[in-house]
């Protein structure tokens, strides 16, 4: 890239820094430094960015899969939902409790009604066998 002055020719050097995904380049350095766990560089900046809630760092900030959640930033793992809770969509920040009379399916992706003879006494709980002398039809 050249610029012409009155009677001079100036050469401007354009420095291009290529950054590997998952690393960042310090302005004064000639090598790539890995980002800390739970952070990621998309190669467009000289910084590592925090993975937002609902995402974890697996080769880049990735949405948590269904059945899991992540309420915090800078995390490397998503948390599986507990029994009685579900995460129906990718990228959930928290698992949501199933309603009274329901519990989560095995994958923790949807709520299902308790089987006959069992009940769920409160939201976010698992189905329990009815006490002796009682029953639950549906």
Coordinates of N, CA and C in Angstrom, one line a residue:
X1 N 0.9 -1.2 0.0 CA 0.0 0.0 0.0 C 0.9 1.2 0.0
X2 N 0.8 2.0 -1.0 CA 1.7 3.2 -1.1 C 0.9 4.5 -1.0
X3 N 1.6 5.5 -0.5 CA 1.0 6.9 -0.5 C 2.0 7.8 -1.1
X4 N 1.5 8.7 -2.0 CA 2.4 9.6 -2.6 C 2.3 11.0 -1.9
X5 N 3.4 11.6 -1.6 CA 3.5 12.9 -1.0 C 3.9 13.9 -2.0
X6 N 4.3 15.1 -1.6 CA 4.7 16.1 -2.6 C 5.8 15.6 -3.5
X7 N 6.9 15.2 -3.0 CA 8.0 14.6 -3.8 C 8.5 13.3 -3.1
X8 N 7.7 12.6 -2.3 CA 8.1 11.4 -1.6 C 7.1 10.3 -1.8
X9 N 7.6 9.1 -1.6 CA 6.8 7.9 -1.7 C 6.9 7.2 -0.3
X10 N 5.8 7.0 0.3 CA 5.7 6.4 1.6 C 5.2 5.0 1.5
X11 N 5.8 4.0 2.1 CA 5.3 2.7 2.1 C 4.7 2.4 3.5
X12 N 3.5 2.1 3.5 CA 2.8 1.7 4.8 C 2.8 0.2 4.9
X13 N 3.2 -0.3 6.0 CA 3.2 -1.7 6.3 C 1.9 -2.0 7.0
X14 N 1.2 -2.9 6.4 CA -0.1 -3.4 7.1 C 0.3 -4.7 7.7
X15 N 0.1 -4.8 9.0 CA 0.4 -6.0 9.7 C -0.8 -6.8 9.9
X16 N -0.8 -8.0 9.5 CA -2.0 -8.9 9.7 C -1.6 -10.0 10.7
X17 N -2.4 -10.1 11.7 CA -2.2 -11.2 12.7 C -3.3 -12.2 12.5
X18 N -2.9 -13.4 12.3 CA -3.8 -14.5 12.2 C -3.8 -15.3 13.5
X19 N -5.0 -15.4 14.1 CA -5.1 -16.0 15.4 C -5.9 -17.3 15.2
X20 N -5.4 -18.4 15.9 CA -6.0 -19.7 15.9 C -7.2 -19.6 16.8
X21 N -8.3 -20.3 16.3 CA -9.5 -20.3 17.2 C -9.1 -21.0 18.5
X22 N -9.6 -20.4 19.6 CA -9.4 -20.9 20.9 C -8.1 -20.3 21.5
X23 N -7.4 -19.5 20.8 CA -6.2 -18.8 21.3 C -6.3 -17.3 21.2
X24 N -5.5 -16.6 21.8 CA -5.4 -15.2 21.6 C -4.0 -14.7 21.4
X25 N -3.8 -13.6 20.7 CA -2.5 -13.1 20.4 C -2.3 -11.8 21.1
X26 N -1.3 -11.7 21.9 CA -1.0 -10.4 22.6 C -0.4 -9.5 21.5
X27 N -0.7 -8.3 21.6 CA -0.2 -7.3 20.6 C 1.3 -7.3 20.5
X28 N 2.0 -7.4 21.6 CA 3.4 -7.4 21.7 C 4.1 -8.7 21.6
X29 N 3.3 -9.8 21.2 CA 3.9 -11.1 21.2 C 3.8 -11.7 19.8
X30 N 4.6 -12.7 19.6 CA 4.7 -13.4 18.3 C 4.1 -14.8 18.4
X31 N 3.5 -15.1 19.5 CA 2.9 -16.5 19.6 C 1.5 -16.4 20.1
X32 N 0.8 -17.5 20.0 CA -0.5 -17.7 20.4 C -0.6 -18.3 21.8
X33 N -1.4 -17.7 22.6 CA -1.6 -18.2 24.0 C -3.0 -18.8 24.1
X34 N -3.1 -20.0 24.7 CA -4.4 -20.6 24.8 C -5.3 -19.8 25.8
X35 N -6.6 -19.8 25.5 CA -7.5 -19.2 26.4 C -7.7 -20.0 27.7
X36 N -8.1 -19.4 28.8 CA -8.4 -20.1 30.0 C -9.7 -21.0 29.8
X37 N -9.8 -22.0 30.6 CA -11.0 -22.9 30.5 C -12.2 -22.0 30.7
X38 N -13.3 -22.3 29.9 CA -14.5 -21.5 30.0 C -14.5 -20.3 29.2
X39 N -13.4 -20.0 28.5 CA -13.4 -18.8 27.6 C -12.9 -19.3 26.3
X40 N -13.1 -18.4 25.3 CA -12.8 -18.8 23.9 C -12.5 -17.5 23.1
X41 N -11.6 -17.7 22.1 CA -11.4 -16.6 21.2 C -11.9 -17.0 19.8
X42 N -12.7 -16.2 19.2 CA -13.2 -16.5 17.8 C -12.2 -16.1 16.7
X43 N -11.0 -15.6 17.1 CA -10.0 -15.2 16.1 C -10.2 -13.8 15.7
X44 N -11.3 -13.2 16.0 CA -11.5 -11.8 15.5 C -11.0 -10.7 16.5
X45 N -10.6 -11.1 17.7 CA -10.1 -10.2 18.6 C -8.8 -10.7 19.3
X46 N -8.2 -9.8 20.0 CA -7.0 -10.2 20.7 C -7.3 -10.6 22.1
X47 N -8.5 -11.0 22.4 CA -8.9 -11.3 23.8 C -9.7 -12.6 23.8
X48 N -9.7 -13.3 24.9 CA -10.6 -14.4 25.1 C -11.9 -13.9 25.7
X49 N -13.0 -14.5 25.3 CA -14.3 -14.0 25.7 C -14.9 -15.1 26.6
X50 N -15.8 -14.7 27.6 CA -16.4 -15.6 28.5 C -17.5 -16.3 27.8
X51 N -17.7 -17.6 28.0 CA -18.8 -18.3 27.5 C -20.0 -17.9 28.3
X52 N -21.1 -17.5 27.7 CA -22.3 -16.9 28.5 C -23.0 -18.1 29.2
X53 N -23.9 -17.7 30.2 CA -24.7 -18.8 30.8 C -25.5 -19.5 29.7
X54 N -25.7 -20.8 29.9 CA -26.4 -21.7 28.9 C -25.4 -22.2 27.8
X55 N -24.2 -21.9 27.9 CA -23.2 -22.4 27.0 C -21.9 -22.9 27.8
X56 N -21.2 -23.8 27.2 CA -19.9 -24.2 27.8 C -18.9 -24.2 26.7
X57 N -17.6 -24.3 27.1 CA -16.5 -24.2 26.2 C -16.1 -25.6 25.8
X58 N -16.4 -26.0 24.6 CA -16.0 -27.3 24.0 C -15.5 -26.9 22.6
X59 N -14.3 -26.5 22.5 CA -13.8 -26.0 21.2 C -14.4 -24.7 20.7
X60 N -15.0 -24.0 21.6 CA -15.7 -22.8 21.4 C -16.9 -22.7 22.3
X61 N -17.5 -21.6 22.5 CA -18.7 -21.5 23.3 C -19.8 -22.2 22.6
X62 N -20.3 -23.3 23.2 CA -21.3 -24.1 22.6 C -22.6 -24.2 23.5
X63 N -23.8 -24.1 22.9 CA -25.0 -24.2 23.7 C -25.0 -25.6 24.4
X64 N -25.5 -25.5 25.6 CA -25.7 -26.8 26.4 C -26.8 -27.6 25.7
X65 N -26.6 -28.9 25.6 CA -27.6 -29.8 24.9 C -28.8 -29.9 25.8
X66 N -29.9 -30.3 25.2 CA -31.2 -30.5 25.9 C -30.9 -31.5 27.1
X67 N -31.6 -31.3 28.2 CA -31.4 -32.2 29.3 C -30.3 -31.7 30.3
X68 N -29.7 -30.5 29.9 CA -28.6 -30.0 30.7 C -28.8 -28.4 30.7
X69 N -28.1 -27.8 31.6 CA -28.1 -26.3 31.7 C -26.8 -25.8 32.3
X70 N -26.6 -24.5 32.3 CA -25.4 -23.9 32.8 C -25.7 -22.5 33.2
X71 N -25.9 -22.2 34.5 CA -26.3 -20.9 35.0 C -25.1 -19.8 35.0
X72 N -23.9 -20.3 35.0 CA -22.7 -19.4 35.1 C -21.9 -19.2 33.9
X73 N -21.1 -18.1 33.8 CA -20.2 -17.9 32.7 C -18.9 -18.6 33.0
X74 N -18.1 -18.7 31.9 CA -16.7 -19.3 32.0 C -16.7 -20.8 32.4
X75 N -17.7 -21.5 31.9 CA -17.7 -22.9 32.3 C -17.3 -23.9 31.2
X76 N -16.8 -25.0 31.6 CA -16.3 -26.0 30.6 C -17.3 -27.2 30.5
X77 N -18.3 -27.3 31.3 CA -19.3 -28.4 31.3 C -20.7 -27.8 31.5
X78 N -21.6 -28.5 31.0 CA -23.0 -28.3 31.3 C -23.5 -29.2 32.4
X79 N -24.5 -28.9 33.1 CA -24.9 -29.7 34.3 C -26.2 -30.4 33.9
X80 N -26.1 -31.8 34.0 CA -27.4 -32.5 33.8 C -28.5 -32.1 34.7
X81 N -29.7 -32.1 34.2 CA -30.8 -31.8 35.1 C -31.1 -32.9 36.1
X82 N -31.5 -32.6 37.3 CA -31.9 -33.5 38.3 C -33.2 -34.1 38.0
X83 N -33.5 -35.3 38.6 CA -34.8 -35.9 38.4 C -35.9 -34.9 38.9
X84 N -37.0 -34.8 38.1 CA -38.0 -33.8 38.4 C -37.8 -32.5 37.7
X85 N -36.7 -32.3 37.0 CA -36.4 -31.0 36.3 C -36.1 -31.3 34.8
X86 N -36.3 -30.4 33.9 CA -36.1 -30.6 32.5 C -35.4 -29.3 31.9
X87 N -34.7 -29.6 30.8 CA -34.2 -28.5 29.9 C -34.6 -28.9 28.5
X88 N -35.7 -28.4 28.0 CA -36.3 -28.8 26.8 C -35.6 -28.2 25.5
X89 N -34.9 -27.1 25.7 CA -34.2 -26.5 24.6 C -32.7 -26.4 24.8
X90 N -31.9 -26.4 23.7 CA -30.5 -26.2 23.8 C -30.2 -24.8 24.4
X91 N -29.2 -24.7 25.2 CA -28.8 -23.4 25.7 C -29.5 -22.9 26.9
X92 N -30.1 -23.8 27.7 CA -30.9 -23.5 28.9 C -29.9 -23.0 30.0
X93 N -30.3 -21.9 30.7 CA -29.5 -21.4 31.8 C -29.8 -22.2 33.0
X94 N -31.1 -22.6 33.2 CA -31.5 -23.4 34.4 C -32.4 -24.5 33.9
X95 N -32.4 -25.6 34.6 CA -33.4 -26.6 34.4 C -34.7 -26.2 35.1
X96 N -35.8 -26.5 34.5 CA -37.1 -26.0 35.0 C -37.8 -27.2 35.7
X97 N -38.5 -26.9 36.8 CA -39.2 -28.0 37.6 C -40.4 -28.5 36.9
X98 N -40.7 -29.8 36.9 CA -41.9 -30.3 36.5 C -43.0 -30.0 37.5
X99 N -44.3 -29.9 37.0 CA -45.4 -29.6 37.9 C -45.7 -30.7 38.9
X100 N -46.5 -30.4 39.9 CA -47.0 -31.4 40.8 C -47.7 -32.4 40.0
X101 N -47.5 -33.7 40.3 CA -48.1 -34.8 39.6 C -47.3 -35.3 38.4
X102 N -46.2 -34.6 38.1 CA -45.3 -35.0 37.0 C -43.9 -35.2 37.5
X103 N -43.1 -35.8 36.6 CA -41.7 -35.9 36.8 C -41.0 -35.9 35.4
X104 N -39.7 -35.8 35.4 CA -39.0 -35.7 34.1 C -38.9 -37.1 33.5
X105 N -38.8 -37.1 32.1 CA -38.5 -38.3 31.4 C -37.0 -38.7 31.7
X106 N -36.6 -39.8 31.2 CA -35.2 -40.3 31.4 C -34.2 -39.3 30.9
X107 N -34.5 -38.7 29.7 CA -33.5 -37.8 29.1 C -33.5 -36.4 29.7
X108 N -34.5 -36.1 30.6 CA -34.6 -34.8 31.3 C -35.0 -33.7 30.3
X109 N -35.7 -34.1 29.2 CA -36.1 -33.1 28.2 C -37.6 -32.7 28.2
X110 N -38.4 -33.5 28.9 CA -39.8 -33.2 29.0 C -40.4 -33.8 30.3
X111 N -41.5 -33.2 30.7 CA -42.2 -33.7 31.9 C -43.3 -34.7 31.5
X112 N -43.4 -35.8 32.3 CA -44.4 -36.8 32.1 C -45.2 -37.1 33.3
X113 N -46.5 -37.5 33.2 CA -47.3 -37.8 34.3 C -46.8 -39.0 35.1
X114 N -47.0 -38.9 36.4 CA -46.6 -40.1 37.2 C -47.5 -41.3 36.8
X115 N -47.0 -42.5 36.9 CA -47.7 -43.7 36.6 C -48.8 -43.9 37.7
X116 N -49.8 -44.7 37.3 CA -50.9 -45.0 38.3 C -50.2 -45.7 39.6
X117 N -50.7 -45.3 40.7 CA -50.2 -45.9 42.0 C -49.0 -45.0 42.5
X118 N -48.6 -44.0 41.8 CA -47.5 -43.1 42.2 C -48.0 -41.7 42.2
X119 N -47.3 -40.8 42.8 CA -47.7 -39.4 42.8 C -46.4 -38.5 43.0
X120 N -46.5 -37.3 42.6 CA -45.4 -36.3 42.8 C -46.0 -35.2 43.7
X121 N -45.5 -35.1 45.0 CA -46.2 -34.2 45.9 C -46.0 -32.7 45.7
X122 N -44.9 -32.4 45.0 CA -44.6 -31.0 44.7 C -43.9 -30.8 43.4
X123 N -43.9 -29.6 42.9 CA -43.1 -29.3 41.6 C -41.7 -29.6 41.9
X124 N -41.0 -30.2 40.8 CA -39.6 -30.5 40.9 C -39.3 -31.7 41.7
X125 N -40.3 -32.6 42.0 CA -40.0 -33.8 42.7 C -40.2 -35.0 41.8
X126 N -39.8 -36.1 42.3 CA -40.0 -37.4 41.6 C -41.3 -38.1 42.0
X127 N -41.7 -39.0 41.2 CA -42.9 -39.8 41.6 C -42.6 -40.8 42.7
X128 N -43.5 -40.8 43.7 CA -43.3 -41.7 44.8 C -44.5 -42.7 44.9
X129 N -44.3 -43.9 45.4 CA -45.4 -44.8 45.6 C -46.4 -44.3 46.6
X130 N -47.6 -44.4 46.3 CA -48.7 -44.0 47.2 C -48.6 -44.7 48.6
X131 N -48.8 -44.0 49.7 CA -48.8 -44.6 51.0 C -49.8 -45.7 51.1
X132 N -49.6 -46.7 51.9 CA -50.6 -47.8 52.2 C -51.9 -47.2 52.5
X133 N -53.0 -47.8 51.9 CA -54.3 -47.4 52.1 C -54.8 -46.2 51.2
X134 N -53.9 -45.8 50.3 CA -54.3 -44.7 49.3 C -53.9 -45.2 47.9
X135 N -54.5 -44.4 46.9 CA -54.2 -44.8 45.5 C -54.2 -43.5 44.7
X136 N -53.7 -43.6 43.5 CA -53.7 -42.5 42.5 C -54.0 -43.2 41.2
X137 N -55.1 -42.8 40.5 CA -55.5 -43.4 39.3 C -54.7 -43.0 38.1
X138 N -54.4 -41.7 38.0 CA -53.8 -41.2 36.8 C -52.5 -40.5 37.1

